[in-house]
PDB file of C-alpha atoms in Angstrom:
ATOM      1  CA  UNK V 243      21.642 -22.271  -6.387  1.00 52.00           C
ATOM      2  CA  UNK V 244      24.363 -22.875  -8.683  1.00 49.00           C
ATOM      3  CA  UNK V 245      27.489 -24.931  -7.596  1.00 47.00           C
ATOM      4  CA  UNK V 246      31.007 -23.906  -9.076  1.00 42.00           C
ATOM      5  CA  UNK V 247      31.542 -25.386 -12.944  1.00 42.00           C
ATOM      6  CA  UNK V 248      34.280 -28.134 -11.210  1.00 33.00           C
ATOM      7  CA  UNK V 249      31.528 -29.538  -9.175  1.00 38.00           C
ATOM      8  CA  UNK V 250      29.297 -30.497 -11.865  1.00 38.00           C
ATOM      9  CA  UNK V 251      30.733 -33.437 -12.957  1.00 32.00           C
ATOM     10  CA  UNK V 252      31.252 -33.041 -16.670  1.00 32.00           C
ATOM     11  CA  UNK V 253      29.990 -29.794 -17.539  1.00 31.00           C
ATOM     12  CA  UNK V 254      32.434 -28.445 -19.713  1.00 35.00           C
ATOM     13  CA  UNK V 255      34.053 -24.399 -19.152  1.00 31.00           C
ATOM     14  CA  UNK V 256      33.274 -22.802 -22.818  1.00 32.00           C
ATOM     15  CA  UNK V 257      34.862 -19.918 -23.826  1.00 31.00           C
ATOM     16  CA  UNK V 258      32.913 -16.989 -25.066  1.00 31.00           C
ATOM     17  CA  UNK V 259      32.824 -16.779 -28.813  1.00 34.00           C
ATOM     18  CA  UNK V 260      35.548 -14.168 -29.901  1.00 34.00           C
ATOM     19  CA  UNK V 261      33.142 -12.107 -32.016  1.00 38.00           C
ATOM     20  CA  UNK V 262      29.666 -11.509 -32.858  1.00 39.00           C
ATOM     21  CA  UNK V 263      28.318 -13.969 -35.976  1.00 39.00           C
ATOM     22  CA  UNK V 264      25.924 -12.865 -38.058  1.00 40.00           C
ATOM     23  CA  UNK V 265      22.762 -14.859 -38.894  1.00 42.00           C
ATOM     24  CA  UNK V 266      20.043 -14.259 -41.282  1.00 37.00           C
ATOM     25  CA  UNK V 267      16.746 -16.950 -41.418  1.00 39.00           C
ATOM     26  CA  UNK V 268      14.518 -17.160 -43.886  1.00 37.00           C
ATOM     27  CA  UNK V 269      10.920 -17.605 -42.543  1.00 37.00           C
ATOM     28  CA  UNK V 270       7.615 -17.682 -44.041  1.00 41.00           C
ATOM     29  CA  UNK V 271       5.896 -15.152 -45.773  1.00 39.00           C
ATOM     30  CA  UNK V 272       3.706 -14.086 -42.795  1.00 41.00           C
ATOM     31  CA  UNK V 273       7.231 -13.532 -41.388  1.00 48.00           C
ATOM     32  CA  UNK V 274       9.377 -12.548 -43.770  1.00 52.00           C
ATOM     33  CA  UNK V 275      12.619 -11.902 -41.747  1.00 74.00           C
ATOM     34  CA  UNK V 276      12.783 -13.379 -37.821  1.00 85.00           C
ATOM     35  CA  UNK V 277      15.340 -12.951 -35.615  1.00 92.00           C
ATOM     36  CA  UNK V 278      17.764 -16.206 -35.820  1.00 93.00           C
ATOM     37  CA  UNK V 279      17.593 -17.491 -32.183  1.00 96.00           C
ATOM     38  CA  UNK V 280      18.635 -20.859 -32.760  1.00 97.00           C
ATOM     39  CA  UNK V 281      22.017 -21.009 -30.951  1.00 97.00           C
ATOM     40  CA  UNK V 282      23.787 -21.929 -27.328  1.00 98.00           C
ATOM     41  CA  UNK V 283      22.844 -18.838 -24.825  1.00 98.00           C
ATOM     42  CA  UNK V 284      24.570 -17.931 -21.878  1.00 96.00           C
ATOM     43  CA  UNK V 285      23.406 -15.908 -19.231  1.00 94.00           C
ATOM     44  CA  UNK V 286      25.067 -12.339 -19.493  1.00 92.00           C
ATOM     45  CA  UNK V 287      27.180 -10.897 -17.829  1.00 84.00           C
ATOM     46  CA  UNK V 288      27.799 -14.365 -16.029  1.00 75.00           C
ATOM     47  CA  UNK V 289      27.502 -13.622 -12.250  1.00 71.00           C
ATOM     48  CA  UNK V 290      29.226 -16.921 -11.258  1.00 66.00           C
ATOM     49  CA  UNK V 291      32.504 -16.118 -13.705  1.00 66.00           C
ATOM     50  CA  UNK V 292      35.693 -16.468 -11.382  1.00 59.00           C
ATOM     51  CA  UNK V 293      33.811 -19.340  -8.865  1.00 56.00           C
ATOM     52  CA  UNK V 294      35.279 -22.500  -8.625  1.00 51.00           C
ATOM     53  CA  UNK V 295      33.978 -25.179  -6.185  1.00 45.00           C
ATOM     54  CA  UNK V 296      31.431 -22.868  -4.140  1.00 52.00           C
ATOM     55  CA  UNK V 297      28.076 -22.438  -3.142  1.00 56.00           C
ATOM     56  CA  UNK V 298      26.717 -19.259  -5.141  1.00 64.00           C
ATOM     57  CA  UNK V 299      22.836 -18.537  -5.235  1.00 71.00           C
ATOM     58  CA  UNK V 300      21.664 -16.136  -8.268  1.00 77.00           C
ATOM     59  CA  UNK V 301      19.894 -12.546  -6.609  1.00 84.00           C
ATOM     60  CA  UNK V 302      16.477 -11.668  -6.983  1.00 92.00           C
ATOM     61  CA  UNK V 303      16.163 -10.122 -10.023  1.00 93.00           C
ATOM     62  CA  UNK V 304      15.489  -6.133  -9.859  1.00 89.00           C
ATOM     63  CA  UNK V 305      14.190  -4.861  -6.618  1.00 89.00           C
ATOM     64  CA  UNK V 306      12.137  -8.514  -5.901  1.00 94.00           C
ATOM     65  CA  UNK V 307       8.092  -8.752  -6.134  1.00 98.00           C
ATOM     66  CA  UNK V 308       5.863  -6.723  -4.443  1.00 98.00           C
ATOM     67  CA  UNK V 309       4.003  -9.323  -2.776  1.00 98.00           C
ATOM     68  CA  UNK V 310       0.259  -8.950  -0.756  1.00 98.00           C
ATOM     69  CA  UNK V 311       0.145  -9.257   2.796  1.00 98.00           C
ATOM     70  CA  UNK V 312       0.842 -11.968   4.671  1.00 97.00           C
ATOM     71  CA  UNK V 313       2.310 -13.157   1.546  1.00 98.00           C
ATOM     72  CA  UNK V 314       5.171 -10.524   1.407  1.00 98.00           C
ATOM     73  CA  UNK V 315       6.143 -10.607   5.259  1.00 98.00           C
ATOM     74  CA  UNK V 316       6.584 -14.550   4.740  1.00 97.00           C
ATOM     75  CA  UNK V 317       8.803 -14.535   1.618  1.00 97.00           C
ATOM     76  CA  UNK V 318      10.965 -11.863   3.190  1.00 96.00           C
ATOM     77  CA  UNK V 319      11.219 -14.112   6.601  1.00 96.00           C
ATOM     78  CA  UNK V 320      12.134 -17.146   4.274  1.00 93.00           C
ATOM     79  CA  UNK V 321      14.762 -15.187   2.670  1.00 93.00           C
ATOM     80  CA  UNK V 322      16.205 -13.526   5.317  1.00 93.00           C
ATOM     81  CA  UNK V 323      16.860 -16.881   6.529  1.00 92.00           C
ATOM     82  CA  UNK V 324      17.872 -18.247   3.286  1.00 89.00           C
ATOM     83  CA  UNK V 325      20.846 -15.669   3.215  1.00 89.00           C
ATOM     84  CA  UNK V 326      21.799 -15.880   6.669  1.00 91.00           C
ATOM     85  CA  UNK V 327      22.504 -19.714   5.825  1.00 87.00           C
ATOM     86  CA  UNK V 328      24.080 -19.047   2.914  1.00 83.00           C
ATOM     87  CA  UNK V 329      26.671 -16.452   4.685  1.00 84.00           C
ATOM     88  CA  UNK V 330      27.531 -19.153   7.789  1.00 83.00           C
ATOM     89  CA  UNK V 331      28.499 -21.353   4.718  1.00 79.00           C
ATOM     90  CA  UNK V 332      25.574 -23.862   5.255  1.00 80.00           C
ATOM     91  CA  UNK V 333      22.921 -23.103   2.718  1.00 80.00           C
ATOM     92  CA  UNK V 334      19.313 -24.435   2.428  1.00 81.00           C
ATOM     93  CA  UNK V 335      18.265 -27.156   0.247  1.00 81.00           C
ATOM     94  CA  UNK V 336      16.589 -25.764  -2.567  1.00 81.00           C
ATOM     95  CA  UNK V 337      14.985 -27.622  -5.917  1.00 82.00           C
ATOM     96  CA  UNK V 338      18.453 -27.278  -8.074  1.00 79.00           C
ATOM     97  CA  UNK V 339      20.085 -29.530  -5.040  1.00 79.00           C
ATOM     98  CA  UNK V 340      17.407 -31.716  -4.986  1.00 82.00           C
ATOM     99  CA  UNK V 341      18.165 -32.671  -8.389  1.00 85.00           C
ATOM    100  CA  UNK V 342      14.223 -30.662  -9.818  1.00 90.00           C
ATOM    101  CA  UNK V 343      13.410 -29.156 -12.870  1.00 93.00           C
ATOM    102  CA  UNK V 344      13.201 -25.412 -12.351  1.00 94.00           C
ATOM    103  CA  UNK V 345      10.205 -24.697 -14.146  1.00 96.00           C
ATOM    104  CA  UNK V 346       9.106 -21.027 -15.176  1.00 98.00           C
ATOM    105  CA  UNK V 347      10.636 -18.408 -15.040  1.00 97.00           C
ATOM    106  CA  UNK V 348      13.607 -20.039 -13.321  1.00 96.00           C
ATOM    107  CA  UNK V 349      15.066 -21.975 -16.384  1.00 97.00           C
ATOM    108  CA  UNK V 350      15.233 -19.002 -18.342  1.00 97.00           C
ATOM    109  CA  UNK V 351      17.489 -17.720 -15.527  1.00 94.00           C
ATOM    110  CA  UNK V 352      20.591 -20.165 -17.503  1.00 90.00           C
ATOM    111  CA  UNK V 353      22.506 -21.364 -14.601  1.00 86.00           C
ATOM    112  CA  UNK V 354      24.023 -23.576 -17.159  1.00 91.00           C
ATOM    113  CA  UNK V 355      23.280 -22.459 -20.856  1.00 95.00           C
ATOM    114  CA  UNK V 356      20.494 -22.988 -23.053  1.00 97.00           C
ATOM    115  CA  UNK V 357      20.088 -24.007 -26.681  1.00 98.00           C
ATOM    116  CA  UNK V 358      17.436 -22.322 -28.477  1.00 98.00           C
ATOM    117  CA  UNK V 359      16.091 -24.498 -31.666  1.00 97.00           C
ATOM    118  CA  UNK V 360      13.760 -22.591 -34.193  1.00 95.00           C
ATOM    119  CA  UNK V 361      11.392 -24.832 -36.127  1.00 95.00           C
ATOM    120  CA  UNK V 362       8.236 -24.272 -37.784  1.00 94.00           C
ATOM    121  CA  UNK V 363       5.500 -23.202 -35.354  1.00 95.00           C
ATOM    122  CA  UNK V 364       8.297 -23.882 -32.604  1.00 96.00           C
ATOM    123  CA  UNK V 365      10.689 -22.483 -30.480  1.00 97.00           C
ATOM    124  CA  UNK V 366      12.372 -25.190 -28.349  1.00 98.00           C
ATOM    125  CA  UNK V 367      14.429 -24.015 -24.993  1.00 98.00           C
ATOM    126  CA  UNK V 368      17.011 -26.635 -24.166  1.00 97.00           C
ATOM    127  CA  UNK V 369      18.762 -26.370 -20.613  1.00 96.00           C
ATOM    128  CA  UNK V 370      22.079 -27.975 -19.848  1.00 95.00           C
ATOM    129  CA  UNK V 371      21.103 -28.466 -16.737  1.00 92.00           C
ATOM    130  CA  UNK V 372      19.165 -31.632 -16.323  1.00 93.00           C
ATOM    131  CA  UNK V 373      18.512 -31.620 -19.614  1.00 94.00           C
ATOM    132  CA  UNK V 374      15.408 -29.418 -19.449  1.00 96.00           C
ATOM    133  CA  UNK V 375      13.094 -29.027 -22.365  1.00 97.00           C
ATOM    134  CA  UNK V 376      10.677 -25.896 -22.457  1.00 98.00           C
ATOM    135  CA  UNK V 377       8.420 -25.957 -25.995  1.00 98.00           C
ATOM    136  CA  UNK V 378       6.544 -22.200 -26.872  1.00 98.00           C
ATOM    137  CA  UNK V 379       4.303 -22.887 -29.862  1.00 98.00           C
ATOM    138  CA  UNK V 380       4.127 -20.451 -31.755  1.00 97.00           C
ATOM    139  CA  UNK V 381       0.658 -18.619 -33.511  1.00 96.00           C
ATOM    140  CA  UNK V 382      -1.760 -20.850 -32.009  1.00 95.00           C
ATOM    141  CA  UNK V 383      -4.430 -19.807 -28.860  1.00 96.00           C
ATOM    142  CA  UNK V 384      -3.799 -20.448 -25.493  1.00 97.00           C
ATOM    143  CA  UNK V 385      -6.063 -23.209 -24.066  1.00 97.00           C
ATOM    144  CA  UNK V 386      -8.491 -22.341 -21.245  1.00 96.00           C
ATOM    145  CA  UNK V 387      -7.079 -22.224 -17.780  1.00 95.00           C
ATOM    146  CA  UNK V 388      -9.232 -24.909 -16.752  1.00 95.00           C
ATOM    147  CA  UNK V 389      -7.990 -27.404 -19.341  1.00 96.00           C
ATOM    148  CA  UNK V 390      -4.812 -26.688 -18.409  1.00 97.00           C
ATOM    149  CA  UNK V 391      -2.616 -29.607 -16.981  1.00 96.00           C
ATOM    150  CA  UNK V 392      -0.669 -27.876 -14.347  1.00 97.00           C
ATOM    151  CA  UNK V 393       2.962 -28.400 -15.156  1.00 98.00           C
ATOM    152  CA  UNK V 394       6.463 -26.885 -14.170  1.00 98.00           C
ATOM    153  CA  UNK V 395       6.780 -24.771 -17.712  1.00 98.00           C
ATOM    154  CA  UNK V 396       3.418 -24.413 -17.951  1.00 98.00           C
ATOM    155  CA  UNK V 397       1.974 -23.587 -21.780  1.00 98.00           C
ATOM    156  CA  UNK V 398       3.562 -21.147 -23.502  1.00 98.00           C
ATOM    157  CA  UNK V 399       2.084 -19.588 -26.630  1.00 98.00           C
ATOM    158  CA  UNK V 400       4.062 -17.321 -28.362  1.00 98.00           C
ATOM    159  CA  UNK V 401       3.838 -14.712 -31.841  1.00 97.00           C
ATOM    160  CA  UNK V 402       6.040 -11.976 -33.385  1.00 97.00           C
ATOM    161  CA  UNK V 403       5.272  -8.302 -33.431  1.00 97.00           C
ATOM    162  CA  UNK V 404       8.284  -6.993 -35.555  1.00 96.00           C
ATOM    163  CA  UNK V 405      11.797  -8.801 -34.209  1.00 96.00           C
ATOM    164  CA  UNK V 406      10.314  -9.301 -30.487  1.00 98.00           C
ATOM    165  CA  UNK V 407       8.742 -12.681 -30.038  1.00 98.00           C
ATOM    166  CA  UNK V 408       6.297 -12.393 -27.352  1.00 98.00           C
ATOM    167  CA  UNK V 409       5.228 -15.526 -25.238  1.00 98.00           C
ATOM    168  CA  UNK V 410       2.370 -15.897 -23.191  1.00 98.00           C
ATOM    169  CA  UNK V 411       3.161 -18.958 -20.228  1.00 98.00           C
ATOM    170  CA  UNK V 412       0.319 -20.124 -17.908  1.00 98.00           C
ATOM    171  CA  UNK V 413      -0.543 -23.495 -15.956  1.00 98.00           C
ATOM    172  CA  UNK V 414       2.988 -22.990 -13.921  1.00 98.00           C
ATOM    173  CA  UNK V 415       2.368 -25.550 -11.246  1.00 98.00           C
ATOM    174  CA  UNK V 416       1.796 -23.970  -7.308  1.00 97.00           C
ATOM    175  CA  UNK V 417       4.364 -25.486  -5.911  1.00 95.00           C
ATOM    176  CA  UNK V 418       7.215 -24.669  -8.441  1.00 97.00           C
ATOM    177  CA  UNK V 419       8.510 -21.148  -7.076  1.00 95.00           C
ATOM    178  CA  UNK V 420      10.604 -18.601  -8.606  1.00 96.00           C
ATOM    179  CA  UNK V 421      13.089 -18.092  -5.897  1.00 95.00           C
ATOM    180  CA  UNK V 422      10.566 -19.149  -3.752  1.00 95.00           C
ATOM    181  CA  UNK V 423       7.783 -16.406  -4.054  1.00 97.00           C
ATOM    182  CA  UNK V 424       4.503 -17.576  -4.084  1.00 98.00           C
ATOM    183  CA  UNK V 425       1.828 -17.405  -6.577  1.00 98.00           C
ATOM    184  CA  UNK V 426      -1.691 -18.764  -7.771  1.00 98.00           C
ATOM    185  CA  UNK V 427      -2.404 -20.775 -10.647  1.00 97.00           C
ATOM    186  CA  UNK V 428      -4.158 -17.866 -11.866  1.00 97.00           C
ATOM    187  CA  UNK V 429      -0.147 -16.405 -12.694  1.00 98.00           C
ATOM    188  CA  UNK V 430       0.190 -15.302 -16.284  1.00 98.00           C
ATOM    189  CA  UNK V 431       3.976 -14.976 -17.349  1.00 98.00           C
ATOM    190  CA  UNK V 432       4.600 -12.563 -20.412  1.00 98.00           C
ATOM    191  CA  UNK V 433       7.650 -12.806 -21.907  1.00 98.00           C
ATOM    192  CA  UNK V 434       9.282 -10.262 -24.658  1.00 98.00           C
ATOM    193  CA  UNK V 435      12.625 -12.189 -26.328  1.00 98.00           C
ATOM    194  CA  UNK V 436      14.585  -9.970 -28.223  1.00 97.00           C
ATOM    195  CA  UNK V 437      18.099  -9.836 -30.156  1.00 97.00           C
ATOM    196  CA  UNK V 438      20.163  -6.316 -29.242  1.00 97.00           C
ATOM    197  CA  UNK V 439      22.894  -7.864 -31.439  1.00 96.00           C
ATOM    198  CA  UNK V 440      23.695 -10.679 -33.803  1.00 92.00           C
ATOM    199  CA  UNK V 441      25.236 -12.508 -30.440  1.00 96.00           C
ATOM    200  CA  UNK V 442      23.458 -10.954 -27.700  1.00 97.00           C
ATOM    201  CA  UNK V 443      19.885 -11.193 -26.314  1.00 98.00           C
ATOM    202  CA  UNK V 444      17.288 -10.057 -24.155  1.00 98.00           C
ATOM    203  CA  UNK V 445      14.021 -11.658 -21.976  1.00 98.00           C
ATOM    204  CA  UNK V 446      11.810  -8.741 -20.769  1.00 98.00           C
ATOM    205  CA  UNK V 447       9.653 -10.978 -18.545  1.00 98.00           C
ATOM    206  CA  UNK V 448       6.712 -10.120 -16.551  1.00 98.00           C
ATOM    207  CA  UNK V 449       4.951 -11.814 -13.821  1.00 98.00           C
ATOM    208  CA  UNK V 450       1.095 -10.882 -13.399  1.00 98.00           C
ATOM    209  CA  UNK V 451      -0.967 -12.703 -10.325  1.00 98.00           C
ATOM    210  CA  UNK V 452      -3.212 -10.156  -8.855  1.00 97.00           C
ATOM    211  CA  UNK V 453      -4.451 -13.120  -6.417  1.00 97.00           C
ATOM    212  CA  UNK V 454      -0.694 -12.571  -4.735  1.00 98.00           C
ATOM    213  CA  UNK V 455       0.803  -9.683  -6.180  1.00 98.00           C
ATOM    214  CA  UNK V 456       0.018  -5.432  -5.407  1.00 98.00           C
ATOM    215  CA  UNK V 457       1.513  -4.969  -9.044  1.00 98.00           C
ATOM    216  CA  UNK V 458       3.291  -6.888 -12.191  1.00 98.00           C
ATOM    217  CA  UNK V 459       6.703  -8.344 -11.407  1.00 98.00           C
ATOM    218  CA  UNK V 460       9.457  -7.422 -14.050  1.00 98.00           C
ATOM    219  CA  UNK V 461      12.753  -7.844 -14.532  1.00 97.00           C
ATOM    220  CA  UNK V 462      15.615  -8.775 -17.847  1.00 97.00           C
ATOM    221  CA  UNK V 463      17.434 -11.675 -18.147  1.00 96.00           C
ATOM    222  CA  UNK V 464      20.644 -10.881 -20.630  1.00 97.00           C
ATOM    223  CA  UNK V 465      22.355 -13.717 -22.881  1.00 97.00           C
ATOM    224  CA  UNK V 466      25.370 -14.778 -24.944  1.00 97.00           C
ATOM    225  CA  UNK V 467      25.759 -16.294 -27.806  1.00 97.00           C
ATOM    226  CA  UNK V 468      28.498 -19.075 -27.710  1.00 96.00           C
ATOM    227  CA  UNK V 469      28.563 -21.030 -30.928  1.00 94.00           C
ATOM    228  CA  UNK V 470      31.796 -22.667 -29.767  1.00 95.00           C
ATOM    229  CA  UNK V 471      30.059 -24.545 -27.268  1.00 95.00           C
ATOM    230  CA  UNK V 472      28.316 -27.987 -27.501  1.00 95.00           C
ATOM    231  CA  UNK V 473      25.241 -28.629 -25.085  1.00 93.00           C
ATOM    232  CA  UNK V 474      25.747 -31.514 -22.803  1.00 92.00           C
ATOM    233  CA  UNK V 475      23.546 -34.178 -21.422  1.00 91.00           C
ATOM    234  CA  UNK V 476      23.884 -33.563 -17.618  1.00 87.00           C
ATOM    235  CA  UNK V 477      21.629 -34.953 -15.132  1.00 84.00           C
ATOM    236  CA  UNK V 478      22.061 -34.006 -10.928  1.00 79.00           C
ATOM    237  CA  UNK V 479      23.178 -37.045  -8.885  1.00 69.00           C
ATOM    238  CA  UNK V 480      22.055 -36.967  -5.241  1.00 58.00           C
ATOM    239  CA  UNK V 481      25.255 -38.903  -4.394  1.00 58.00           C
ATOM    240  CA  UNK V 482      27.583 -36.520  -5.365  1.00 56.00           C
ATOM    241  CA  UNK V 483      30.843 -36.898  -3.065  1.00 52.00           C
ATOM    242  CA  UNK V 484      31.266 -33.141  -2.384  1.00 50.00           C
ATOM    243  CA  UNK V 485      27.907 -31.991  -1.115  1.00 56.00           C
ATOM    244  CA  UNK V 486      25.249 -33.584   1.034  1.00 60.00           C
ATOM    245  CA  UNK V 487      22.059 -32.454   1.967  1.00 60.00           C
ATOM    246  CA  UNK V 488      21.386 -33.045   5.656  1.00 60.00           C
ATOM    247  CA  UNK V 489      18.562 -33.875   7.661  1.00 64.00           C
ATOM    248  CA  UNK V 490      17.879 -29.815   9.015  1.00 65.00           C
ATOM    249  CA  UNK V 491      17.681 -28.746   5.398  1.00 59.00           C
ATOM    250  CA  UNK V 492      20.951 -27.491   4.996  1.00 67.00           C
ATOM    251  CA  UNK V 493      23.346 -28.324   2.530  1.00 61.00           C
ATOM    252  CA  UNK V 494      27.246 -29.627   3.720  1.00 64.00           C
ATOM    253  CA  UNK V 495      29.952 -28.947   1.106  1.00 58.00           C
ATOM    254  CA  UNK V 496      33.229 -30.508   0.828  1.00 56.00           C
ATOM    255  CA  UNK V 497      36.267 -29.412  -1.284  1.00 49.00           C
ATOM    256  CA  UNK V 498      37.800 -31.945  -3.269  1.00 45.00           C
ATOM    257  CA  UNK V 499      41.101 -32.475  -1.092  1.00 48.00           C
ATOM    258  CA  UNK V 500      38.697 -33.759   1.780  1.00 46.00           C
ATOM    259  CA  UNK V 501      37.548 -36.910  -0.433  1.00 44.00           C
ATOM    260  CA  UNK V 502      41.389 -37.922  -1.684  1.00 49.00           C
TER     261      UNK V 502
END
C-alpha cells in the first residue's frame, strides 16, 4: 500500500526529467560496453500520479500466480477480503503500514523511487522508502541453499548476457510475501533488467517455487529515469497523525483538516 505523496512526511514530488539523457559507461574488458543503470528510477507509468492524501494499494501484477491447491483458494479468500476493505475505505494493515522492509520482489515494485549505483562487481538498489538497500553481486556463484541466511532480499547473484543483466535471488525469507502469496524457501526469483531507452527501463521477473506454484510467475515492472531528483532518507513513523492502525487490523485515515 502506498499512501498519497502529502502523507509521507517529506518525500519530495519530482518532476519527470524533460528528455531522455544519454549515458555511455566504460566497463571492463570482459564487458566492454554495459548498460549505464546508475540513476534515480521511477516506476512507469506511475499508477498513483493524480493521488493526493489516499489510501491506494498497487494491483497484482499480470493475471496474479497460479497457485497449488489449498494454497490458491486461500490467497484468493485473503484478497477478496483485502479489496473489500479497501473499497469501504478501511484497508488492512499490511507490512508498508507497519513501517517493514518489503523484501523481494516487492521493492523492485518502486512505490517511492529507487537509485541504482553501478560499481565494480556491484549493482546496489537504493529505495526511498525506508531507506532500503538491496546488493546483486555480480559474476560470482550463488551459495548453497542451505548456507543461506534467510533474509528479506535474499542473495542475489547477477551476470550480463549482451545489455540484459540477469539476477538470480534466493533465501527470500517465508514470511516476507509478495502481495501476500505464499511461497517456500525453495523460491528462486530470476530477474532480466534491461534499458529500452537511454531513460527508460525494464524488470522481466520470474517467480519459480514448484513446492507452491502449478507454473512460473511472471510479470514487468517499467521505470523512469529522473535525474532531477535527489533520493531522500525517509523512514515510516508509526505515529503518524493521519493514519492509525487499529486493533481489528484495519487501517483509519484522517485528512489533514481533521488534525488542525
Amino acid at each position: 500500500m502506498r499512501l498519497g505523496k502529502p502523507l509521507m512526511l517529506a518525500v519530495a514530488v519530482a518532476a519527470l526529467c524533460a528528455g531522455p539523457v544519454a549515458h555511455v559507461a566504460t566497463a571492463s574488458a570482459r564487458h566492454a560496453a554495459e548498460p549505464y543503470m546508475t540513476g534515480v528510477w521511477e516506476i512507469y507509468p506511475d499508477p498513483f500520479a493524480g493521488d493526493e492524501n489516499t489510501f491506494k494499494e498497487l494491483p497484482v501484477p499480470g493475471d496474479g500466480p497460479n497457485l497449488k491447491e489449498p494454497y490458491a483458494t486461500q490467497w484468493k479468500k485473503l484478497r477478496a477480503e483485502r479489496d473489500a476493505k479497501l473499497k469501504a475505505g478501511t484497508p488492512l494493515v499490511d507490512p508498508s503500514t507497519l513501517c517493514l522492509p518489503e523484501g523481494m520482489p516487492t521493492i523492485m515494485g518502486a512505490i517511492f523511487p529507487l537509485e541504482f549505483l553501478q560499481t565494480k562487481g556491484r549493482l546496489t538498489v537504493l529505495a526511498e522508502f525506508l531507506s532500503q538497500t538491496r546488493r546483486i553481486y555480480l559474476d560470482r556463484p550463488m551459495p548453497p541453499l542451505n548456507k543461506l541466511v534467510p533474509s528479506y532480499y535474499g542473495m542475489s547473484v547477477g551476470h550480463w548476457e549482451g545489455d540484459t543483466l540477469v539476477v538470480t535471488t534466493r533465501g527470500v525469507k517465508e514470511d516476507v510475501r509478495f502481495f501476500e502469496i505464499p511461497h517456500s524457501g525453495d523460491m528462486a526469483i530470476t530477474e532480466r533488467i534491461r534499458l529500452t531507452a537511454p531513460d527508460k527501463m525494464e524488470d522481466q521477473i520470474t517467480i519459480d517455487d514448484p513446492k507452491m506454484l502449478v507454473e512460473p510467475y511472471r510479470f514487468t515492472y517499467g521505470y523512469k529515469r529522473n535525474d532531477k531528483y535527489q533520493i531522500m532518507e525517509y523512514y515510516c513513523d508509526r505515529e503518524d497523525p493521519l493514519f492509525n492502525v487499529k486493533s481489528d487490523g484495519t487501517v483509519e485515515m484522517k485528512s489533514t483538516n481533521e488534525i488542525k
